[in-house]
Tab-separated table of C-alpha atoms (C1' of nucleotides) in Angstrom:
chain	number	residue	atom	x	y	z
A	1	UNK	CA	177.637	140.384	85.050
A	2	UNK	CA	174.951	142.943	84.747
A	3	UNK	CA	173.686	140.789	81.931
A	4	UNK	CA	173.119	138.092	84.555
A	5	UNK	CA	170.481	140.314	86.136
A	6	UNK	CA	168.727	140.650	82.816
A	7	UNK	CA	168.769	136.905	82.295
A	8	UNK	CA	167.299	136.455	85.745
A	9	UNK	CA	164.477	138.850	84.905
A	10	UNK	CA	163.645	136.834	81.794
A	11	UNK	CA	163.819	133.605	83.742
A	12	UNK	CA	161.376	134.916	86.312
A	13	UNK	CA	158.925	135.777	83.557
A	14	UNK	CA	159.327	132.271	82.150
A	15	UNK	CA	158.912	130.813	85.634
A	16	UNK	CA	155.617	132.650	86.060
A	17	UNK	CA	154.537	131.388	82.641
A	18	UNK	CA	155.331	127.855	83.770
A	19	UNK	CA	157.988	127.217	81.130
A	20	UNK	CA	160.264	124.351	82.191
A	21	UNK	CA	163.267	124.771	79.945
A	22	UNK	CA	164.878	127.515	77.869
A	23	UNK	CA	167.624	127.699	75.238
A	24	UNK	CA	170.501	130.171	75.139
A	25	UNK	CA	168.935	131.436	71.914
A	26	UNK	CA	165.690	132.319	73.651
A	27	UNK	CA	167.438	133.988	76.597
A	28	UNK	CA	169.592	135.938	74.171
A	29	UNK	CA	166.743	137.437	72.214
A	30	UNK	CA	164.973	138.440	75.433
A	31	UNK	CA	168.126	139.929	76.908
A	32	UNK	CA	169.179	141.714	73.732
A	33	UNK	CA	172.369	139.760	73.140
A	34	UNK	CA	173.576	136.643	71.325
A	35	UNK	CA	173.279	132.959	72.159
A	36	UNK	CA	177.053	132.548	72.357
A	37	UNK	CA	177.251	135.444	74.778
A	38	UNK	CA	174.668	133.880	77.067
A	39	UNK	CA	176.521	130.581	77.117
A	40	UNK	CA	179.876	132.226	77.805
A	41	UNK	CA	178.411	134.325	80.580
A	42	UNK	CA	176.832	131.351	82.305
A	43	UNK	CA	179.736	128.969	81.759
A	44	UNK	CA	181.953	131.414	83.611
A	45	UNK	CA	180.156	130.475	86.819
A	46	UNK	CA	179.449	126.814	86.197
A	47	UNK	CA	177.758	124.339	83.922
A	48	UNK	CA	174.037	124.820	84.384
A	49	UNK	CA	172.543	123.466	81.169
A	50	UNK	CA	171.917	120.125	79.522
A	51	UNK	CA	173.232	119.622	76.000
A	52	UNK	CA	170.517	119.063	73.470
A	53	UNK	CA	167.917	120.337	75.937
A	54	UNK	CA	168.721	123.788	77.240
A	55	UNK	CA	168.581	125.229	80.739
A	56	UNK	CA	166.083	124.254	83.401
A	57	UNK	CA	164.256	127.486	84.159
A	58	UNK	CA	163.783	127.135	87.937
A	59	UNK	CA	167.240	125.654	88.396
A	60	UNK	CA	169.040	128.371	86.438
A	61	UNK	CA	167.016	131.078	88.173
A	62	UNK	CA	168.108	129.667	91.511
A	63	UNK	CA	171.746	129.547	90.485
A	64	UNK	CA	171.639	133.127	89.261
A	65	UNK	CA	170.018	134.305	92.484
A	66	UNK	CA	172.776	132.590	94.410
A	67	UNK	CA	175.519	134.095	92.231
A	68	UNK	CA	174.010	137.573	92.434
A	69	UNK	CA	173.521	137.303	96.173
A	70	UNK	CA	169.743	137.527	95.836
A	71	UNK	CA	168.871	134.302	97.620
A	72	UNK	CA	168.888	136.300	100.833
A	73	UNK	CA	167.552	139.749	101.705
A	74	UNK	CA	169.706	142.823	102.314
A	75	UNK	CA	169.258	145.538	104.903
A	76	UNK	CA	169.402	148.929	103.241
A	77	UNK	CA	169.767	152.399	104.759
A	78	UNK	CA	168.441	155.375	102.800
A	79	UNK	CA	170.255	158.633	103.526
A	80	UNK	CA	168.490	161.703	102.128
A	81	UNK	CA	164.706	161.975	102.341
A	82	UNK	CA	164.223	164.421	99.493
A	83	UNK	CA	162.154	163.796	96.407
A	84	UNK	CA	164.575	161.246	95.013
A	85	UNK	CA	164.721	159.437	98.341
A	86	UNK	CA	160.928	159.319	98.425
A	87	UNK	CA	160.786	157.891	94.919
A	88	UNK	CA	163.314	155.182	95.750
A	89	UNK	CA	161.611	154.363	99.034
A	90	UNK	CA	158.447	153.476	97.156
A	91	UNK	CA	160.201	151.757	94.271
A	92	UNK	CA	158.573	148.305	94.192
A	93	UNK	CA	161.424	146.525	92.445
A	94	UNK	CA	163.708	146.966	95.430
A	95	UNK	CA	161.515	145.099	97.864
A	96	UNK	CA	160.687	142.434	95.289
A	97	UNK	CA	164.371	141.703	94.903
A	98	UNK	CA	165.069	141.400	98.592
A	99	UNK	CA	166.340	144.899	99.275
A	100	UNK	CA	164.616	146.041	102.463
A	101	UNK	CA	164.935	149.682	103.436
A	102	UNK	CA	165.238	149.419	107.196
A	103	UNK	CA	165.950	153.058	108.025
A	104	UNK	CA	165.682	156.530	106.497
A	105	UNK	CA	167.821	159.463	107.599
A	106	UNK	CA	167.794	163.146	106.781
A	107	UNK	CA	169.456	166.326	107.937
A	108	UNK	CA	166.344	168.521	107.835
A	109	UNK	CA	164.711	168.924	111.295
A	110	UNK	CA	161.364	169.411	109.479
A	111	UNK	CA	161.565	165.872	108.158
A	112	UNK	CA	163.098	164.104	111.144
A	113	UNK	CA	160.399	162.330	113.153
A	114	UNK	CA	157.958	162.019	110.262
A	115	UNK	CA	156.885	158.568	109.203
A	116	UNK	CA	157.223	156.952	105.802
A	117	UNK	CA	155.239	153.738	105.570
A	118	UNK	CA	155.893	152.846	109.184
A	119	UNK	CA	159.524	153.952	109.225
A	120	UNK	CA	160.430	157.014	111.281
A	121	UNK	CA	162.892	159.373	109.601
A	122	UNK	CA	165.887	159.802	111.867
A	123	UNK	CA	168.407	162.582	112.207
A	124	UNK	CA	171.580	162.138	110.191
A	125	UNK	CA	173.325	163.462	113.309
A	126	UNK	CA	173.240	159.986	114.845
A	127	UNK	CA	174.016	158.181	111.598
A	128	UNK	CA	176.729	155.853	112.877
A	129	UNK	CA	174.743	154.520	115.829
A	130	UNK	CA	171.517	154.198	113.828
A	131	UNK	CA	173.211	152.247	111.056
A	132	UNK	CA	174.811	149.890	113.556
A	133	UNK	CA	171.553	149.530	115.480
A	134	UNK	CA	169.572	148.454	112.383
A	135	UNK	CA	172.520	146.418	111.064
A	136	UNK	CA	172.428	148.104	107.643
A	137	UNK	CA	174.587	146.500	104.966
A	138	UNK	CA	173.991	148.766	101.985
A	139	UNK	CA	173.567	152.558	101.897
A	140	UNK	CA	171.646	154.474	99.244
A	141	UNK	CA	172.730	158.107	99.215
A	142	UNK	CA	170.436	160.785	97.780
A	143	UNK	CA	172.096	163.752	99.450
A	144	UNK	CA	173.454	166.903	97.771
A	145	UNK	CA	176.855	166.657	96.131
A	146	UNK	CA	178.335	169.197	98.522
A	147	UNK	CA	177.955	166.919	101.534
A	148	UNK	CA	178.051	163.451	99.999
A	149	UNK	CA	181.743	162.773	100.665
A	150	UNK	CA	181.277	163.535	104.338
A	151	UNK	CA	178.278	161.189	104.482
A	152	UNK	CA	180.308	158.513	102.708
A	153	UNK	CA	183.084	158.727	105.275
A	154	UNK	CA	180.554	158.325	108.040
A	155	UNK	CA	178.637	155.370	106.573
A	156	UNK	CA	181.934	153.623	105.946
A	157	UNK	CA	182.860	154.259	109.577
A	158	UNK	CA	179.544	152.690	110.504
A	159	UNK	CA	180.586	149.481	108.741
A	160	UNK	CA	178.838	149.905	105.384
A	161	UNK	CA	180.685	148.204	102.544
A	162	UNK	CA	178.366	148.905	99.606
A	163	UNK	CA	177.073	152.298	98.481
A	164	UNK	CA	174.631	153.375	95.786
A	165	UNK	CA	175.401	157.022	95.084
A	166	UNK	CA	173.048	159.433	93.297
A	167	UNK	CA	175.188	162.563	93.623
A	168	UNK	CA	177.177	163.515	90.508
A	169	UNK	CA	180.444	163.432	92.449
A	170	UNK	CA	183.310	160.994	92.357
A	171	UNK	CA	183.521	159.355	95.793
A	172	UNK	CA	186.685	158.318	97.555
A	173	UNK	CA	186.374	155.182	99.638
A	174	UNK	CA	188.861	152.818	101.281
A	175	UNK	CA	189.614	149.457	99.617
A	176	UNK	CA	186.959	146.853	100.233
A	177	UNK	CA	184.078	149.301	99.854
A	178	UNK	CA	182.081	149.108	96.619
A	179	UNK	CA	180.482	152.186	95.106
A	180	UNK	CA	177.970	152.280	92.306
A	181	UNK	CA	177.010	155.598	90.753
A	182	UNK	CA	173.678	156.514	89.206
A	183	UNK	CA	174.148	159.712	87.267
A	184	UNK	CA	170.976	160.662	85.500
A	185	UNK	CA	172.267	163.865	83.952
A	186	UNK	CA	174.950	161.767	82.312
A	187	UNK	CA	172.329	159.447	80.842
A	188	UNK	CA	170.561	162.397	79.272
A	189	UNK	CA	173.880	163.654	77.937
A	190	UNK	CA	174.409	160.335	76.213
A	191	UNK	CA	171.129	160.947	74.384
A	192	UNK	CA	172.139	164.496	73.539
A	193	UNK	CA	175.412	163.156	72.176
A	194	UNK	CA	173.611	160.619	70.011
A	195	UNK	CA	171.182	163.199	68.666
A	196	UNK	CA	173.921	165.739	67.921
A	197	UNK	CA	176.011	163.057	66.260
A	198	UNK	CA	173.059	161.891	64.195
A	199	UNK	CA	172.342	165.420	62.991
A	200	UNK	CA	175.976	166.016	61.979
A	201	UNK	CA	177.707	162.935	60.651
A	202	UNK	CA	176.428	159.550	59.519
B	1	UNK	CA	182.222	158.871	75.527
B	2	UNK	CA	180.612	158.943	78.894
B	3	UNK	CA	184.048	159.801	80.166
B	4	UNK	CA	183.738	162.995	78.126
B	5	UNK	CA	180.873	164.047	80.402
B	6	UNK	CA	183.044	163.482	83.439
B	7	UNK	CA	185.859	165.533	81.940
B	8	UNK	CA	183.399	168.317	81.237
B	9	UNK	CA	182.267	168.287	84.845
B	10	UNK	CA	185.862	168.658	86.022
B	11	UNK	CA	186.470	171.408	83.504
B	12	UNK	CA	183.466	173.341	84.755
B	13	UNK	CA	184.818	173.164	88.290
B	14	UNK	CA	188.157	174.430	87.049
B	15	UNK	CA	186.421	177.156	85.063
B	16	UNK	CA	184.628	178.360	88.181
B	17	UNK	CA	187.947	178.300	90.039
B	18	UNK	CA	189.417	180.465	87.308
B	19	UNK	CA	192.072	177.957	86.234
B	20	UNK	CA	193.296	178.725	82.714
B	21	UNK	CA	194.994	175.520	81.681
B	22	UNK	CA	194.953	171.857	82.689
B	23	UNK	CA	197.063	168.784	81.914
B	24	UNK	CA	195.800	165.361	80.916
B	25	UNK	CA	197.323	164.164	84.181
B	26	UNK	CA	195.158	166.497	86.235
B	27	UNK	CA	191.993	165.647	84.299
B	28	UNK	CA	192.773	161.967	84.694
B	29	UNK	CA	193.060	162.033	88.454
B	30	UNK	CA	189.811	163.990	88.749
B	31	UNK	CA	187.984	161.673	86.360
B	32	UNK	CA	189.352	158.476	87.869
B	33	UNK	CA	191.316	157.357	84.841
B	34	UNK	CA	194.813	157.684	83.340
B	35	UNK	CA	196.521	160.514	81.483
B	36	UNK	CA	196.968	158.401	78.347
B	37	UNK	CA	193.268	157.576	78.410
B	38	UNK	CA	192.312	161.236	78.561
B	39	UNK	CA	194.557	162.084	75.623
B	40	UNK	CA	193.241	159.187	73.515
B	41	UNK	CA	189.654	160.099	74.285
B	42	UNK	CA	190.120	163.732	73.312
B	43	UNK	CA	192.317	163.081	70.291
B	44	UNK	CA	189.537	160.965	68.848
B	45	UNK	CA	187.542	164.143	68.276
B	46	UNK	CA	190.298	166.582	67.440
B	47	UNK	CA	193.476	168.180	68.668
B	48	UNK	CA	192.501	170.489	71.486
B	49	UNK	CA	195.716	170.860	73.507
B	50	UNK	CA	199.033	172.604	73.202
B	51	UNK	CA	202.162	170.494	73.628
B	52	UNK	CA	204.185	171.490	76.627
B	53	UNK	CA	201.279	173.468	78.003
B	54	UNK	CA	198.167	171.362	78.360
B	55	UNK	CA	194.557	172.131	77.491
B	56	UNK	CA	192.944	175.552	77.708
B	57	UNK	CA	190.137	175.082	80.203
B	58	UNK	CA	187.442	177.292	78.626
B	59	UNK	CA	188.328	176.175	75.124
B	60	UNK	CA	188.235	172.459	75.917
B	61	UNK	CA	185.004	172.876	77.871
B	62	UNK	CA	183.467	174.542	74.836
B	63	UNK	CA	184.638	171.801	72.506
B	64	UNK	CA	183.242	169.113	74.788
B	65	UNK	CA	179.902	170.893	75.035
B	66	UNK	CA	179.782	171.027	71.264
B	67	UNK	CA	180.702	167.339	70.897
B	68	UNK	CA	178.165	166.279	73.521
B	69	UNK	CA	175.461	168.457	71.998
B	70	UNK	CA	175.254	170.624	75.118
B	71	UNK	CA	175.941	173.965	73.468
B	72	UNK	CA	172.224	174.209	72.826
B	73	UNK	CA	169.228	173.369	74.989
B	74	UNK	CA	166.930	170.403	74.483
B	75	UNK	CA	163.169	170.235	74.821
B	76	UNK	CA	162.217	167.319	77.044
B	77	UNK	CA	158.835	165.682	77.638
B	78	UNK	CA	158.283	163.858	80.909
B	79	UNK	CA	155.748	161.026	80.693
B	80	UNK	CA	154.651	159.681	84.063
B	81	UNK	CA	154.014	162.081	86.947
B	82	UNK	CA	154.537	159.621	89.781
B	83	UNK	CA	157.102	159.945	92.512
B	84	UNK	CA	160.002	159.273	90.190
B	85	UNK	CA	158.690	161.783	87.690
B	86	UNK	CA	158.403	164.372	90.445
B	87	UNK	CA	161.968	163.736	91.567
B	88	UNK	CA	163.311	164.105	88.032
B	89	UNK	CA	161.226	167.209	87.386
B	90	UNK	CA	162.978	168.949	90.260
B	91	UNK	CA	166.418	167.534	89.523
B	92	UNK	CA	168.604	170.636	89.209
B	93	UNK	CA	171.314	169.031	87.084
B	94	UNK	CA	168.945	168.643	84.143
B	95	UNK	CA	168.154	172.317	83.800
B	96	UNK	CA	171.770	173.294	84.437
B	97	UNK	CA	172.825	171.160	81.505
B	98	UNK	CA	170.295	172.587	79.099
B	99	UNK	CA	167.597	169.939	79.390
B	100	UNK	CA	164.314	171.826	79.714
B	101	UNK	CA	161.235	169.869	80.659
B	102	UNK	CA	158.585	171.548	78.530
B	103	UNK	CA	155.651	169.259	79.255
B	104	UNK	CA	154.513	166.644	81.760
B	105	UNK	CA	151.937	163.978	80.970
B	106	UNK	CA	150.137	161.390	83.063
B	107	UNK	CA	147.333	158.901	82.701
B	108	UNK	CA	145.735	159.557	86.099
B	109	UNK	CA	142.723	161.973	85.881
B	110	UNK	CA	143.524	163.025	89.467
B	111	UNK	CA	146.845	164.433	88.332
B	112	UNK	CA	145.865	165.867	84.957
B	113	UNK	CA	145.302	169.610	85.243
B	114	UNK	CA	147.492	170.070	88.303
B	115	UNK	CA	150.457	172.378	88.049
B	116	UNK	CA	154.088	171.588	88.677
B	117	UNK	CA	156.194	174.713	88.817
B	118	UNK	CA	154.114	176.480	86.213
B	119	UNK	CA	153.652	173.467	83.962
B	120	UNK	CA	150.195	171.951	83.679
B	121	UNK	CA	150.102	168.161	83.698
B	122	UNK	CA	148.348	166.979	80.569
B	123	UNK	CA	146.476	163.808	79.757
B	124	UNK	CA	148.536	161.083	78.132
B	125	UNK	CA	145.472	160.567	75.949
B	126	UNK	CA	146.571	163.432	73.694
B	127	UNK	CA	150.252	162.525	73.817
B	128	UNK	CA	151.022	162.757	70.114
B	129	UNK	CA	149.518	166.192	69.611
B	130	UNK	CA	150.982	167.582	72.847
B	131	UNK	CA	154.477	166.390	71.987
B	132	UNK	CA	154.253	167.926	68.527
B	133	UNK	CA	152.784	171.144	69.913
B	134	UNK	CA	155.655	171.675	72.362
B	135	UNK	CA	158.210	170.374	69.850
B	136	UNK	CA	159.673	167.858	72.305
B	137	UNK	CA	162.925	166.206	71.207
B	138	UNK	CA	163.640	163.863	74.107
B	139	UNK	CA	161.203	161.801	76.197
B	140	UNK	CA	161.805	160.695	79.777
B	141	UNK	CA	159.539	157.772	80.635
B	142	UNK	CA	158.693	156.987	84.255
B	143	UNK	CA	155.629	154.874	83.564
B	144	UNK	CA	154.932	151.317	84.781
B	145	UNK	CA	156.613	148.500	82.889
B	146	UNK	CA	153.270	147.079	81.783
B	147	UNK	CA	152.455	150.077	79.607
B	148	UNK	CA	155.881	151.424	78.680
B	149	UNK	CA	156.112	149.735	75.285
B	150	UNK	CA	152.807	151.249	74.239
B	151	UNK	CA	153.996	154.691	75.352
B	152	UNK	CA	157.251	154.184	73.442
B	153	UNK	CA	155.388	153.398	70.240
B	154	UNK	CA	153.363	156.564	70.654
B	155	UNK	CA	156.229	158.932	71.455
B	156	UNK	CA	158.114	157.544	68.453
B	157	UNK	CA	155.032	158.215	66.342
B	158	UNK	CA	155.099	161.758	67.682
B	159	UNK	CA	158.595	162.201	66.268
B	160	UNK	CA	160.724	161.580	69.372
B	161	UNK	CA	164.129	160.115	68.541
B	162	UNK	CA	165.704	159.837	72.014
B	163	UNK	CA	164.229	158.117	75.067
B	164	UNK	CA	165.364	157.832	78.663
B	165	UNK	CA	163.574	154.805	80.090
B	166	UNK	CA	163.163	154.068	83.800
B	167	UNK	CA	161.045	150.926	83.468
B	168	UNK	CA	162.915	147.630	83.867
B	169	UNK	CA	161.771	146.445	80.459
B	170	UNK	CA	163.655	146.025	77.228
B	171	UNK	CA	162.153	148.423	74.694
B	172	UNK	CA	161.751	147.795	70.995
B	173	UNK	CA	162.212	150.849	68.817
B	174	UNK	CA	162.704	151.394	65.079
B	175	UNK	CA	166.211	152.173	63.775
B	176	UNK	CA	167.251	155.777	64.297
B	177	UNK	CA	165.701	156.000	67.757
B	178	UNK	CA	168.114	155.941	70.722
B	179	UNK	CA	167.113	154.434	74.036
B	180	UNK	CA	168.970	154.731	77.312
B	181	UNK	CA	167.903	152.641	80.278
B	182	UNK	CA	168.190	153.555	83.938
B	183	UNK	CA	167.604	150.436	85.957
B	184	UNK	CA	168.054	151.117	89.623
B	185	UNK	CA	167.237	147.630	90.839
B	186	UNK	CA	170.056	146.404	88.636
B	187	UNK	CA	172.468	148.850	90.260
B	188	UNK	CA	171.581	147.497	93.673
B	189	UNK	CA	172.039	143.969	92.388
B	190	UNK	CA	175.545	144.842	91.288
B	191	UNK	CA	176.268	145.779	94.905
B	192	UNK	CA	174.678	142.580	96.152
B	193	UNK	CA	176.844	140.652	93.719
B	194	UNK	CA	179.988	142.373	94.945
B	195	UNK	CA	179.122	141.766	98.591
B	196	UNK	CA	178.254	138.107	98.022
B	197	UNK	CA	181.420	137.616	96.010
B	198	UNK	CA	183.511	139.314	98.699
B	199	UNK	CA	182.068	137.051	101.370
B	200	UNK	CA	182.758	133.908	99.355
B	201	UNK	CA	185.885	134.102	97.243
B	202	UNK	CA	188.875	136.470	97.342
C	1	DG	C1'	211.622	171.086	79.770
C	2	DG	C1'	207.097	169.656	79.615
C	3	DA	C1'	202.946	167.865	77.908
C	4	DT	C1'	200.438	166.469	73.751
C	5	DG	C1'	199.234	163.215	70.021
C	6	DT	C1'	199.734	158.627	68.309
C	7	DG	C1'	201.540	154.080	66.406
C	8	DA	C1'	202.557	149.700	68.630
C	9	DA	C1'	201.842	146.381	72.249
C	10	DT	C1'	198.974	144.624	75.452
C	11	DG	C1'	194.732	143.295	77.578
C	12	DT	C1'	189.728	142.453	77.615
C	13	DC	C1'	185.468	141.346	75.698
C	14	DT	C1'	182.731	139.257	71.875
C	15	DT	C1'	181.850	136.202	68.160
C	16	DC	C1'	182.750	131.958	65.635
C	17	DA	C1'	182.689	127.248	64.984
C	18	DC	C1'	182.589	122.801	66.409
C	19	DA	C1'	183.378	118.745	69.498
C	20	DG	C1'	180.663	116.337	72.734
C	21	DC	C1'	176.466	115.235	75.511
C	22	DT	C1'	171.440	114.015	75.672
D	1	DA	C1'	168.931	116.130	65.666
D	2	DG	C1'	169.468	119.729	69.081
D	3	DC	C1'	171.850	122.597	72.122
D	4	DT	C1'	175.554	123.280	75.450
D	5	DG	C1'	180.357	124.310	76.659
D	6	DT	C1'	184.671	126.061	75.051
D	7	DG	C1'	189.155	126.780	72.550
D	8	DA	C1'	190.462	129.844	68.755
D	9	DA	C1'	189.838	133.996	66.111
D	10	DG	C1'	188.500	138.425	65.840
D	11	DA	C1'	187.114	143.054	67.399
D	12	DC	C1'	187.570	146.497	70.595
D	13	DA	C1'	189.588	149.172	74.394
D	14	DT	C1'	193.449	150.404	77.274
D	15	DT	C1'	198.213	151.190	78.253
D	16	DC	C1'	202.955	152.073	76.842
D	17	DA	C1'	206.466	154.694	75.003
D	18	DC	C1'	208.256	158.115	72.302
D	19	DA	C1'	208.587	161.482	68.454
D	20	DT	C1'	206.820	166.068	68.087
D	21	DC	C1'	205.872	170.548	69.066
D	22	DC	C1'	205.288	174.803	72.319
DNA sequence: GGATGTGAATGTCTTCACAGCT
DNA sequence: AGCTGTGAAGACATTCACATCC
């Protein structure tokens, strides 16, 4: 299902290029997979293509947006206004995909009150009320690992049910709350592993 | 094999706490998996435990570092000195794990020549010679998607065999070069998918 | 007794191959 | 003829269960 996102990206390119129809073969080569895989993936959610023809580009794009929940926009809270928070705040792909950062919070009194592109950084002290006030649905956490579990407990209390976590810590959340981890050190380690393996065996 | 990284993290905590020995059960609960899984994972690379006792914490940590290629340090080049590049440059977990950023490059003349923590930002113009000069082994790319393929071709020319890519673009590289993608928009979309799914079915 | 290491069983994901529309 | 949708086969990963050793 993360392949669906990749297919959608390809479809949007094709849409911009004005292409009307696309085959599973074409989507596969763009997405780095096989034609059979594309068809299986899509058929799991419905029957979107026409035999002998392929998939209608705008139609399939629409279906994928619906499936992925991207046909609407989401209200996102960013907790942690450090360097990583700043980078994510400016990340253009978020806004383009309907993820709107509606509030930024930090613990540092130096940062609280400052403005980022029209949004005032608020004190993490009042996290629960702020998150309710702005009706945030998703939280992005770029806070230090030592405090992230505490922040998680509080955003969950505030009604958040989806969390994108950048701290290299395993979070505990109640059932019904989804967590997604981005662990960049781990990604580098995967490269280190591949290089070390390549130098030794094979 | 990315579970190995998680085990190593747990082991380092235990090491700091002065724990001498650990069971697969304990490692499993910390890593969010099962005891059988831990044993299978480890046994794939060797026989590191003692029956009836468990695994020696320092010994297993050492073995994992060796397997993951973390018993040495790696020379990393950072291409793209934007906000994301700045965030990664300061990311403490990289240095702690032996990933040393030895050079930073950017295309913007405004940035070239500036210093980041003692490292002078260099012009991407001379990328090949700079990367050879500093003997970089891994490249982290935080450049715009429109130019990333060109940069990839050049870092590969310069002898780089491992790339961490932050652009939401599928890279083409010759065999023998490893690429790892970090796609943050995609991570948010996974949350959107889960929320949309939760609201509909189940 | 207690915990590992590992074949066997189970489950999940991917690929194959082809019937069935257009 | 061309390309989808899908059961069947195959590959891969996880879990079970137990013999083996400390």
